[in-house]
Amino acid sequence: MSDQPVLLVTGGSRGIGAAISLLAAARGWRVAVNYAANNEAVDDIVARIKAGGGDAVAIKGDVGEAGDVTAMFEAVDRHFGRLDGLANNAGIVDAPARVDEMSVARIERMMRINITGSILCAAEAVRRMSTRHGGKGGAIVNISSMAAILGSPSQYVDYAASKAAIDTFTIGLAREVATEGVRVNAVRPGVIDTEIHASGGLPDRARQMAPSIPMQRAGTADEIADAVLYLLSKDASYVTGAILNVSGGR
Ligand code: NAP
């Protein structure tokens, strides 16, 4: 069996997750690239990793569906036979709305994918990586958002609240498994130039927000991937329960 560590990246087919997948492969990780629906995008990422001499597999599954999460981790077990890291990245926004305009369905979907999905994935990773379960240790990086602190009024307070839950989850899980060889940290991206803004009906959001960002520009997915790969690496061996803002000063 290969000594190369294995990383599962949820939502690894586009945006920040794709950048994490590509950088991880370049740093020697074998990568399980989870995605929800976009076969073309995931095939491109897996092909680019393989073209660079790396190893990757695409695993379809909705992190908001418990059965899909179980199946996703079983697919990692079958394909690679080990798990060393989880980039808990899959997440959604929705169209701008005030809280008093939000439907129950919208709020429940937001929380199911962004919170429940991340917790379910982390739980499966801990079952495989924690020394308490016979694992060899590992690292989890959750993707939060500066929205957790800023609240995103009149845009998506539900999203901001879901990311604040990720922050608290990161601190709690980090302390829970600190003696079990598993480090748990989070990255809070600021405004990053990806397709997520178009999915919320604001395709120009990254460009429009630039003047309000201290560094006067949106960030790139690669700049988030750099932070995630640091937290996954041995360079961060004493870092757990940390939440790193990568936001151009926002
Ligand atoms: P994106 O460009 O919209 O990409 C989303 C990725 O997640 C895609 O690979 C998509 O798969 C996958 N995905 C969506 N729903 C999923 C589900 N239910 N189950 C599994 N995979 C799912 O998003 P992004 O901007 O890279 O955002 C990634 C993470 O960073 C999210 O958690 C987001 O909240 C966070 N973040 C982003 C920003 C920003 O400004 N971009 C700022 C702060 C935080 P398909 O390709 O199959 O659709």
PDB file of C-alpha atoms and ligand atoms in Angstrom:
ATOM      1  CA  MET A   1       0.000   0.000   0.000  1.00  0.00           C
ATOM      2  CA  SER A   2       1.245   3.513  -0.832  1.00  0.00           C
ATOM      3  CA  ASP A   3       2.709   5.660   1.938  1.00  0.00           C
ATOM      4  CA  GLN A   4       1.238   8.759   0.326  1.00  0.00           C
ATOM      5  CA  PRO A   5      -1.367  10.416   2.577  1.00  0.00           C
ATOM      6  CA  VAL A   6      -4.978  10.666   1.433  1.00  0.00           C
ATOM      7  CA  LEU A   7      -7.073  13.836   1.594  1.00  0.00           C
ATOM      8  CA  LEU A   8     -10.825  14.051   1.033  1.00  0.00           C
ATOM      9  CA  VAL A   9     -11.943  17.441  -0.242  1.00  0.00           C
ATOM     10  CA  THR A  10     -15.689  17.998  -0.109  1.00  0.00           C
ATOM     11  CA  GLY A  11     -16.889  20.269  -2.900  1.00  0.00           C
ATOM     12  CA  GLY A  12     -13.529  19.717  -4.566  1.00  0.00           C
ATOM     13  CA  SER A  13     -14.653  20.139  -8.152  1.00  0.00           C
ATOM     14  CA  ARG A  14     -14.819  23.938  -8.389  1.00  0.00           C
ATOM     15  CA  GLY A  15     -13.669  27.137  -6.691  1.00  0.00           C
ATOM     16  CA  ILE A  16     -11.803  26.873  -3.401  1.00  0.00           C
ATOM     17  CA  GLY A  17     -12.186  23.079  -3.206  1.00  0.00           C
ATOM     18  CA  ALA A  18     -10.680  22.624  -6.664  1.00  0.00           C
ATOM     19  CA  ALA A  19      -7.708  24.800  -5.677  1.00  0.00           C
ATOM     20  CA  ILE A  20      -7.267  22.746  -2.484  1.00  0.00           C
ATOM     21  CA  SER A  21      -7.415  19.496  -4.482  1.00  0.00           C
ATOM     22  CA  LEU A  22      -4.817  20.660  -7.012  1.00  0.00           C
ATOM     23  CA  LEU A  23      -2.418  22.098  -4.419  1.00  0.00           C
ATOM     24  CA  ALA A  24      -2.760  19.027  -2.204  1.00  0.00           C
ATOM     25  CA  ALA A  25      -1.844  16.775  -5.116  1.00  0.00           C
ATOM     26  CA  ALA A  26       1.171  18.971  -5.880  1.00  0.00           C
ATOM     27  CA  ARG A  27       2.228  18.578  -2.222  1.00  0.00           C
ATOM     28  CA  GLY A  28       2.062  14.783  -2.401  1.00  0.00           C
ATOM     29  CA  TRP A  29      -1.428  13.991  -1.166  1.00  0.00           C
ATOM     30  CA  ARG A  30      -3.632  11.486  -2.977  1.00  0.00           C
ATOM     31  CA  VAL A  31      -6.979  13.217  -3.335  1.00  0.00           C
ATOM     32  CA  ALA A  32     -10.593  12.091  -3.126  1.00  0.00           C
ATOM     33  CA  VAL A  33     -12.490  14.865  -4.894  1.00  0.00           C
ATOM     34  CA  ASN A  34     -16.107  15.039  -3.765  1.00  0.00           C
ATOM     35  CA  TYR A  35     -18.667  16.933  -5.827  1.00  0.00           C
ATOM     36  CA  ALA A  36     -22.443  17.324  -5.977  1.00  0.00           C
ATOM     37  CA  ALA A  37     -23.466  17.326  -9.646  1.00  0.00           C
ATOM     38  CA  ASN A  38     -20.938  18.856 -12.044  1.00  0.00           C
ATOM     39  CA  ASN A  39     -19.320  15.796 -13.674  1.00  0.00           C
ATOM     40  CA  GLU A  40     -17.428  17.890 -16.193  1.00  0.00           C
ATOM     41  CA  ALA A  41     -15.755  20.060 -13.555  1.00  0.00           C
ATOM     42  CA  VAL A  42     -14.698  17.118 -11.375  1.00  0.00           C
ATOM     43  CA  ASP A  43     -13.388  15.155 -14.355  1.00  0.00           C
ATOM     44  CA  ASP A  44     -11.230  18.152 -15.260  1.00  0.00           C
ATOM     45  CA  ILE A  45      -9.727  18.383 -11.752  1.00  0.00           C
ATOM     46  CA  VAL A  46      -9.045  14.645 -11.541  1.00  0.00           C
ATOM     47  CA  ALA A  47      -7.485  14.697 -15.032  1.00  0.00           C
ATOM     48  CA  ARG A  48      -5.259  17.656 -14.112  1.00  0.00           C
ATOM     49  CA  ILE A  49      -4.047  15.868 -10.980  1.00  0.00           C
ATOM     50  CA  LYS A  50      -3.289  12.692 -12.915  1.00  0.00           C
ATOM     51  CA  ALA A  51      -1.554  14.653 -15.689  1.00  0.00           C
ATOM     52  CA  GLY A  52       0.755  16.044 -13.002  1.00  0.00           C
ATOM     53  CA  GLY A  53       1.641  12.528 -11.855  1.00  0.00           C
ATOM     54  CA  GLY A  54      -0.739  12.518  -8.888  1.00  0.00           C
ATOM     55  CA  ASP A  55      -3.535  10.175  -7.862  1.00  0.00           C
ATOM     56  CA  ALA A  56      -7.160  11.257  -7.512  1.00  0.00           C
ATOM     57  CA  VAL A  57     -10.661   9.888  -7.649  1.00  0.00           C
ATOM     58  CA  ALA A  58     -13.994  11.665  -8.103  1.00  0.00           C
ATOM     59  CA  ILE A  59     -16.690  10.799  -5.570  1.00  0.00           C
ATOM     60  CA  LYS A  60     -20.186  12.100  -6.148  1.00  0.00           C
ATOM     61  CA  GLY A  61     -22.361  12.830  -3.110  1.00  0.00           C
ATOM     62  CA  ASP A  62     -24.429  15.506  -1.404  1.00  0.00           C
ATOM     63  CA  VAL A  63     -22.906  16.318   1.998  1.00  0.00           C
ATOM     64  CA  GLY A  64     -26.380  17.311   3.150  1.00  0.00           C
ATOM     65  CA  GLU A  65     -27.573  13.698   2.761  1.00  0.00           C
ATOM     66  CA  ALA A  66     -26.408  11.360   5.532  1.00  0.00           C
ATOM     67  CA  GLY A  67     -26.518   8.316   3.258  1.00  0.00           C
ATOM     68  CA  ASP A  68     -24.363  10.054   0.657  1.00  0.00           C
ATOM     69  CA  VAL A  69     -21.799  10.991   3.324  1.00  0.00           C
ATOM     70  CA  THR A  70     -21.534   7.379   4.491  1.00  0.00           C
ATOM     71  CA  ALA A  71     -21.188   6.160   0.915  1.00  0.00           C
ATOM     72  CA  MET A  72     -18.568   8.836   0.159  1.00  0.00           C
ATOM     73  CA  PHE A  73     -16.297   7.723   2.999  1.00  0.00           C
ATOM     74  CA  GLU A  74     -16.819   4.049   2.111  1.00  0.00           C
ATOM     75  CA  ALA A  75     -15.706   4.903  -1.430  1.00  0.00           C
ATOM     76  CA  VAL A  76     -12.529   6.482   0.021  1.00  0.00           C
ATOM     77  CA  ASP A  77     -11.956   3.294   2.070  1.00  0.00           C
ATOM     78  CA  ARG A  78     -12.365   1.110  -1.015  1.00  0.00           C
ATOM     79  CA  HIS A  79     -10.263   3.245  -3.325  1.00  0.00           C
ATOM     80  CA  PHE A  80      -7.383   4.302  -1.070  1.00  0.00           C
ATOM     81  CA  GLY A  81      -7.695   2.172   2.091  1.00  0.00           C
ATOM     82  CA  ARG A  82      -6.740   5.072   4.358  1.00  0.00           C
ATOM     83  CA  LEU A  83      -7.628   8.657   5.239  1.00  0.00           C
ATOM     84  CA  ASP A  84      -5.236  11.268   6.610  1.00  0.00           C
ATOM     85  CA  GLY A  85      -7.026  14.540   6.074  1.00  0.00           C
ATOM     86  CA  LEU A  86     -10.388  16.157   5.433  1.00  0.00           C
ATOM     87  CA  ALA A  87     -10.941  19.554   3.826  1.00  0.00           C
ATOM     88  CA  ASN A  88     -14.524  20.205   4.899  1.00  0.00           C
ATOM     89  CA  ASN A  89     -15.186  22.708   2.131  1.00  0.00           C
ATOM     90  CA  ALA A  90     -18.564  22.050   0.457  1.00  0.00           C
ATOM     91  CA  GLY A  91     -20.959  24.890   1.140  1.00  0.00           C
ATOM     92  CA  ILE A  92     -23.686  26.985  -0.412  1.00  0.00           C
ATOM     93  CA  VAL A  93     -25.118  30.477  -0.330  1.00  0.00           C
ATOM     94  CA  ASP A  94     -28.559  31.558  -1.510  1.00  0.00           C
ATOM     95  CA  ALA A  95     -30.078  34.615  -3.128  1.00  0.00           C
ATOM     96  CA  PRO A  96     -29.843  37.860  -1.139  1.00  0.00           C
ATOM     97  CA  ALA A  97     -32.786  38.168   1.230  1.00  0.00           C
ATOM     98  CA  ARG A  98     -33.725  39.681   4.560  1.00  0.00           C
ATOM     99  CA  VAL A  99     -34.356  37.225   7.390  1.00  0.00           C
ATOM    100  CA  ASP A 100     -38.053  38.148   7.401  1.00  0.00           C
ATOM    101  CA  GLU A 101     -38.256  37.029   3.764  1.00  0.00           C
ATOM    102  CA  MET A 102     -36.625  33.604   4.172  1.00  0.00           C
ATOM    103  CA  SER A 103     -38.607  30.395   3.751  1.00  0.00           C
ATOM    104  CA  VAL A 104     -38.272  27.449   6.107  1.00  0.00           C
ATOM    105  CA  ALA A 105     -37.085  25.347   3.161  1.00  0.00           C
ATOM    106  CA  ARG A 106     -34.265  27.782   2.404  1.00  0.00           C
ATOM    107  CA  ILE A 107     -33.083  27.956   6.015  1.00  0.00           C
ATOM    108  CA  GLU A 108     -33.243  24.176   6.461  1.00  0.00           C
ATOM    109  CA  ARG A 109     -31.285  23.548   3.240  1.00  0.00           C
ATOM    110  CA  MET A 110     -28.619  26.070   4.274  1.00  0.00           C
ATOM    111  CA  MET A 111     -28.161  24.473   7.690  1.00  0.00           C
ATOM    112  CA  ARG A 112     -28.336  20.899   6.338  1.00  0.00           C
ATOM    113  CA  ILE A 113     -25.564  21.396   3.786  1.00  0.00           C
ATOM    114  CA  ASN A 114     -23.340  23.905   5.590  1.00  0.00           C
ATOM    115  CA  ILE A 115     -23.618  22.677   9.182  1.00  0.00           C
ATOM    116  CA  THR A 116     -24.991  19.130   9.297  1.00  0.00           C
ATOM    117  CA  GLY A 117     -22.960  18.146   6.236  1.00  0.00           C
ATOM    118  CA  SER A 118     -19.718  19.421   7.737  1.00  0.00           C
ATOM    119  CA  ILE A 119     -20.385  17.744  11.091  1.00  0.00           C
ATOM    120  CA  LEU A 120     -21.295  14.410   9.463  1.00  0.00           C
ATOM    121  CA  CYS A 121     -18.136  14.483   7.331  1.00  0.00           C
ATOM    122  CA  ALA A 122     -15.948  15.364  10.313  1.00  0.00           C
ATOM    123  CA  ALA A 123     -17.512  12.523  12.309  1.00  0.00           C
ATOM    124  CA  GLU A 124     -16.707  10.001   9.559  1.00  0.00           C
ATOM    125  CA  ALA A 125     -13.153  11.351   9.354  1.00  0.00           C
ATOM    126  CA  VAL A 126     -12.676  11.063  13.131  1.00  0.00           C
ATOM    127  CA  ARG A 127     -13.927   7.452  13.020  1.00  0.00           C
ATOM    128  CA  ARG A 128     -11.089   6.709  10.587  1.00  0.00           C
ATOM    129  CA  MET A 129      -8.265   8.949  11.836  1.00  0.00           C
ATOM    130  CA  SER A 130      -8.617   9.099  15.639  1.00  0.00           C
ATOM    131  CA  THR A 131      -6.296   6.845  17.655  1.00  0.00           C
ATOM    132  CA  ARG A 132      -9.358   6.131  19.815  1.00  0.00           C
ATOM    133  CA  HIS A 133     -10.740   4.242  16.814  1.00  0.00           C
ATOM    134  CA  GLY A 134      -7.432   2.588  15.887  1.00  0.00           C
ATOM    135  CA  GLY A 135      -6.471   5.299  13.377  1.00  0.00           C
ATOM    136  CA  LYS A 136      -3.077   6.900  12.901  1.00  0.00           C
ATOM    137  CA  GLY A 137      -4.173  10.527  13.381  1.00  0.00           C
ATOM    138  CA  GLY A 138      -4.860  13.211  10.835  1.00  0.00           C
ATOM    139  CA  ALA A 139      -6.098  16.742  10.303  1.00  0.00           C
ATOM    140  CA  ILE A 140      -9.419  18.390   9.527  1.00  0.00           C
ATOM    141  CA  VAL A 141      -9.762  21.872   8.076  1.00  0.00           C
ATOM    142  CA  ASN A 142     -13.247  23.350   8.083  1.00  0.00           C
ATOM    143  CA  ILE A 143     -14.087  26.186   5.715  1.00  0.00           C
ATOM    144  CA  SER A 144     -15.881  28.939   7.586  1.00  0.00           C
ATOM    145  CA  SER A 145     -16.319  32.498   6.296  1.00  0.00           C
ATOM    146  CA  MET A 146     -15.745  36.066   7.465  1.00  0.00           C
ATOM    147  CA  ALA A 147     -19.546  36.170   7.284  1.00  0.00           C
ATOM    148  CA  ALA A 148     -19.467  34.336  10.634  1.00  0.00           C
ATOM    149  CA  ILE A 149     -18.197  37.567  12.198  1.00  0.00           C
ATOM    150  CA  LEU A 150     -19.785  40.156   9.905  1.00  0.00           C
ATOM    151  CA  GLY A 151     -23.296  38.655   9.878  1.00  0.00           C
ATOM    152  CA  SER A 152     -24.064  39.441   6.194  1.00  0.00           C
ATOM    153  CA  PRO A 153     -27.112  41.690   6.877  1.00  0.00           C
ATOM    154  CA  SER A 154     -29.616  41.993   3.994  1.00  0.00           C
ATOM    155  CA  GLN A 155     -27.650  39.374   2.060  1.00  0.00           C
ATOM    156  CA  TYR A 156     -27.667  36.028   3.785  1.00  0.00           C
ATOM    157  CA  VAL A 157     -27.749  36.074   7.559  1.00  0.00           C
ATOM    158  CA  ASP A 158     -28.694  32.382   7.437  1.00  0.00           C
ATOM    159  CA  TYR A 159     -25.406  31.627   5.668  1.00  0.00           C
ATOM    160  CA  ALA A 160     -23.458  33.760   8.162  1.00  0.00           C
ATOM    161  CA  ALA A 161     -25.089  31.913  11.054  1.00  0.00           C
ATOM    162  CA  SER A 162     -24.237  28.561   9.473  1.00  0.00           C
ATOM    163  CA  LYS A 163     -20.576  29.603   9.274  1.00  0.00           C
ATOM    164  CA  ALA A 164     -20.569  30.818  12.886  1.00  0.00           C
ATOM    165  CA  ALA A 165     -21.675  27.302  13.776  1.00  0.00           C
ATOM    166  CA  ILE A 166     -18.646  25.990  11.876  1.00  0.00           C
ATOM    167  CA  ASP A 167     -16.370  28.179  14.011  1.00  0.00           C
ATOM    168  CA  THR A 168     -17.832  26.825  17.254  1.00  0.00           C
ATOM    169  CA  PHE A 169     -17.796  23.277  15.917  1.00  0.00           C
ATOM    170  CA  THR A 170     -14.107  23.675  15.043  1.00  0.00           C
ATOM    171  CA  ILE A 171     -13.204  24.751  18.592  1.00  0.00           C
ATOM    172  CA  GLY A 172     -15.271  22.027  20.243  1.00  0.00           C
ATOM    173  CA  LEU A 173     -14.156  19.156  18.039  1.00  0.00           C
ATOM    174  CA  ALA A 174     -10.512  20.275  18.238  1.00  0.00           C
ATOM    175  CA  ARG A 175     -10.640  20.017  22.035  1.00  0.00           C
ATOM    176  CA  GLU A 176     -12.600  16.756  21.936  1.00  0.00           C
ATOM    177  CA  VAL A 177     -10.017  14.902  19.838  1.00  0.00           C
ATOM    178  CA  ALA A 178      -6.845  16.782  20.849  1.00  0.00           C
ATOM    179  CA  THR A 179      -5.310  13.719  22.520  1.00  0.00           C
ATOM    180  CA  GLU A 180      -6.331  11.401  19.673  1.00  0.00           C
ATOM    181  CA  GLY A 181      -3.871  12.569  17.012  1.00  0.00           C
ATOM    182  CA  VAL A 182      -6.455  14.625  15.141  1.00  0.00           C
ATOM    183  CA  ARG A 183      -6.019  18.382  14.713  1.00  0.00           C
ATOM    184  CA  VAL A 184      -9.070  20.448  13.760  1.00  0.00           C
ATOM    185  CA  ASN A 185      -8.798  23.992  12.433  1.00  0.00           C
ATOM    186  CA  ALA A 186     -10.766  26.377  10.237  1.00  0.00           C
ATOM    187  CA  VAL A 187     -10.084  28.977   7.596  1.00  0.00           C
ATOM    188  CA  ARG A 188     -12.323  32.021   7.289  1.00  0.00           C
ATOM    189  CA  PRO A 189     -12.112  33.231   3.677  1.00  0.00           C
ATOM    190  CA  GLY A 190     -13.100  36.792   2.897  1.00  0.00           C
ATOM    191  CA  VAL A 191     -14.524  37.608  -0.528  1.00  0.00           C
ATOM    192  CA  ILE A 192     -12.996  35.082  -2.921  1.00  0.00           C
ATOM    193  CA  ASP A 193     -13.437  35.144  -6.661  1.00  0.00           C
ATOM    194  CA  THR A 194     -15.359  31.906  -7.368  1.00  0.00           C
ATOM    195  CA  GLU A 195     -18.666  30.885  -8.934  1.00  0.00           C
ATOM    196  CA  ILE A 196     -20.414  30.795  -5.545  1.00  0.00           C
ATOM    197  CA  HIS A 197     -21.443  34.444  -5.975  1.00  0.00           C
ATOM    198  CA  ALA A 198     -23.181  33.698  -9.288  1.00  0.00           C
ATOM    199  CA  SER A 199     -24.954  30.764  -7.615  1.00  0.00           C
ATOM    200  CA  GLY A 200     -26.438  33.324  -5.195  1.00  0.00           C
ATOM    201  CA  GLY A 201     -27.452  35.596  -8.075  1.00  0.00           C
ATOM    202  CA  LEU A 202     -24.554  38.079  -7.614  1.00  0.00           C
ATOM    203  CA  PRO A 203     -22.013  37.173 -10.325  1.00  0.00           C
ATOM    204  CA  ASP A 204     -20.066  40.452  -9.911  1.00  0.00           C
ATOM    205  CA  ARG A 205     -19.939  40.370  -6.098  1.00  0.00           C
ATOM    206  CA  ALA A 206     -16.181  39.758  -5.844  1.00  0.00           C
ATOM    207  CA  ARG A 207     -15.379  42.756  -8.068  1.00  0.00           C
ATOM    208  CA  GLN A 208     -18.029  44.984  -6.493  1.00  0.00           C
ATOM    209  CA  MET A 209     -16.837  44.278  -2.950  1.00  0.00           C
ATOM    210  CA  ALA A 210     -13.186  45.121  -3.711  1.00  0.00           C
ATOM    211  CA  PRO A 211     -13.321  48.791  -2.591  1.00  0.00           C
ATOM    212  CA  SER A 212     -14.639  47.720   0.830  1.00  0.00           C
ATOM    213  CA  ILE A 213     -11.751  45.304   1.415  1.00  0.00           C
ATOM    214  CA  PRO A 214      -8.646  46.799   3.102  1.00  0.00           C
ATOM    215  CA  MET A 215      -6.401  45.217   0.457  1.00  0.00           C
ATOM    216  CA  GLN A 216      -8.781  46.585  -2.211  1.00  0.00           C
ATOM    217  CA  ARG A 217      -9.229  43.263  -3.982  1.00  0.00           C
ATOM    218  CA  ALA A 218     -10.979  39.930  -3.729  1.00  0.00           C
ATOM    219  CA  GLY A 219      -8.867  36.921  -2.853  1.00  0.00           C
ATOM    220  CA  THR A 220      -8.181  33.930  -5.041  1.00  0.00           C
ATOM    221  CA  ALA A 221      -9.072  30.309  -4.415  1.00  0.00           C
ATOM    222  CA  ASP A 222      -5.338  29.553  -4.494  1.00  0.00           C
ATOM    223  CA  GLU A 223      -4.744  31.927  -1.574  1.00  0.00           C
ATOM    224  CA  ILE A 224      -7.274  29.969   0.509  1.00  0.00           C
ATOM    225  CA  ALA A 225      -5.759  26.658  -0.585  1.00  0.00           C
ATOM    226  CA  ASP A 226      -2.343  27.803   0.674  1.00  0.00           C
ATOM    227  CA  ALA A 227      -3.776  28.371   4.157  1.00  0.00           C
ATOM    228  CA  VAL A 228      -5.648  25.058   4.142  1.00  0.00           C
ATOM    229  CA  LEU A 229      -2.567  23.097   3.068  1.00  0.00           C
ATOM    230  CA  TYR A 230      -0.547  24.767   5.832  1.00  0.00           C
ATOM    231  CA  LEU A 231      -3.105  23.707   8.450  1.00  0.00           C
ATOM    232  CA  LEU A 232      -3.127  20.160   7.046  1.00  0.00           C
ATOM    233  CA  SER A 233       0.666  19.952   7.105  1.00  0.00           C
ATOM    234  CA  LYS A 234       3.181  18.962   9.781  1.00  0.00           C
ATOM    235  CA  ASP A 235       4.227  22.622   9.888  1.00  0.00           C
ATOM    236  CA  ALA A 236       1.007  23.120  11.861  1.00  0.00           C
ATOM    237  CA  SER A 237       1.689  20.230  14.273  1.00  0.00           C
ATOM    238  CA  TYR A 238       0.892  22.374  17.381  1.00  0.00           C
ATOM    239  CA  VAL A 239      -2.043  24.222  15.801  1.00  0.00           C
ATOM    240  CA  THR A 240      -5.510  23.007  16.727  1.00  0.00           C
ATOM    241  CA  GLY A 241      -8.768  24.834  17.383  1.00  0.00           C
ATOM    242  CA  ALA A 242      -7.441  27.802  15.388  1.00  0.00           C
ATOM    243  CA  ILE A 243      -9.558  29.860  13.013  1.00  0.00           C
ATOM    244  CA  LEU A 244      -7.444  31.677  10.441  1.00  0.00           C
ATOM    245  CA  ASN A 245      -8.834  34.757   8.677  1.00  0.00           C
ATOM    246  CA  VAL A 246      -7.683  34.856   5.038  1.00  0.00           C
ATOM    247  CA  SER A 247      -9.560  37.943   4.002  1.00  0.00           C
ATOM    248  CA  GLY A 248      -7.290  40.775   2.869  1.00  0.00           C
ATOM    249  CA  GLY A 249      -7.867  42.494   6.205  1.00  0.00           C
ATOM    250  CA  ARG A 250     -11.658  42.479   5.992  1.00  0.00           C
TER     251      ARG A 250
HETATM  252  P1  NAP B   1     -18.310  27.210  -5.430  1.00  0.00           P
HETATM  253  O1  NAP B   1     -17.348  27.861  -6.375  1.00  0.00           O
HETATM  254  O2  NAP B   1     -19.765  27.443  -5.559  1.00  0.00           O
HETATM  255  O3  NAP B   1     -18.026  25.629  -5.451  1.00  0.00           O
HETATM  256  C1  NAP B   1     -18.813  24.828  -4.620  1.00  0.00           C
HETATM  257  C2  NAP B   1     -18.276  23.412  -4.638  1.00  0.00           C
HETATM  258  O4  NAP B   1     -19.014  22.670  -3.667  1.00  0.00           O
HETATM  259  C3  NAP B   1     -18.472  22.694  -5.954  1.00  0.00           C
HETATM  260  O5  NAP B   1     -17.419  21.774  -6.096  1.00  0.00           O
HETATM  261  C4  NAP B   1     -19.809  21.984  -5.763  1.00  0.00           C
HETATM  262  O6  NAP B   1     -19.946  20.796  -6.538  1.00  0.00           O
HETATM  263  C5  NAP B   1     -19.706  21.603  -4.297  1.00  0.00           C
HETATM  264  N1  NAP B   1     -20.992  21.443  -3.621  1.00  0.00           N
HETATM  265  C6  NAP B   1     -22.032  22.316  -3.543  1.00  0.00           C
HETATM  266  N2  NAP B   1     -23.024  21.796  -2.806  1.00  0.00           N
HETATM  267  C7  NAP B   1     -22.594  20.568  -2.418  1.00  0.00           C
HETATM  268  C8  NAP B   1     -23.175  19.523  -1.658  1.00  0.00           C
HETATM  269  N3  NAP B   1     -24.406  19.640  -1.127  1.00  0.00           N
HETATM  270  N4  NAP B   1     -22.454  18.384  -1.467  1.00  0.00           N
HETATM  271  C9  NAP B   1     -21.220  18.245  -2.006  1.00  0.00           C
HETATM  272  N5  NAP B   1     -20.618  19.199  -2.732  1.00  0.00           N
HETATM  273  C10 NAP B   1     -21.312  20.338  -2.931  1.00  0.00           C
HETATM  274  O7  NAP B   1     -17.942  27.612  -3.906  1.00  0.00           O
HETATM  275  P2  NAP B   1     -16.616  28.265  -3.281  1.00  0.00           P
HETATM  276  O8  NAP B   1     -16.698  29.729  -3.422  1.00  0.00           O
HETATM  277  O9  NAP B   1     -15.415  27.540  -3.757  1.00  0.00           O
HETATM  278  O10 NAP B   1     -16.873  27.953  -1.730  1.00  0.00           O
HETATM  279  C11 NAP B   1     -16.283  26.839  -1.075  1.00  0.00           C
HETATM  280  C12 NAP B   1     -16.448  27.033   0.419  1.00  0.00           C
HETATM  281  O11 NAP B   1     -15.849  28.273   0.801  1.00  0.00           O
HETATM  282  C13 NAP B   1     -17.902  27.106   0.884  1.00  0.00           C
HETATM  283  O12 NAP B   1     -18.035  26.459   2.132  1.00  0.00           O
HETATM  284  C14 NAP B   1     -18.140  28.592   1.043  1.00  0.00           C
HETATM  285  O13 NAP B   1     -19.148  28.880   1.957  1.00  0.00           O
HETATM  286  C15 NAP B   1     -16.774  29.034   1.541  1.00  0.00           C
HETATM  287  N6  NAP B   1     -16.516  30.472   1.342  1.00  0.00           N
HETATM  288  C16 NAP B   1     -16.475  31.011   0.094  1.00  0.00           C
HETATM  289  C17 NAP B   1     -16.237  32.371  -0.044  1.00  0.00           C
HETATM  290  C18 NAP B   1     -16.174  33.058  -1.391  1.00  0.00           C
HETATM  291  O14 NAP B   1     -16.187  34.299  -1.425  1.00  0.00           O
HETATM  292  N7  NAP B   1     -16.099  32.289  -2.496  1.00  0.00           N
HETATM  293  C19 NAP B   1     -16.060  33.166   1.092  1.00  0.00           C
HETATM  294  C20 NAP B   1     -16.125  32.572   2.345  1.00  0.00           C
HETATM  295  C21 NAP B   1     -16.352  31.223   2.458  1.00  0.00           C
HETATM  296  P3  NAP B   1     -20.478  20.830  -8.089  1.00  0.00           P
HETATM  297  O15 NAP B   1     -19.307  21.320  -8.921  1.00  0.00           O
HETATM  298  O16 NAP B   1     -20.827  19.419  -8.377  1.00  0.00           O
HETATM  299  O17 NAP B   1     -21.632  21.779  -8.101  1.00  0.00           O
END
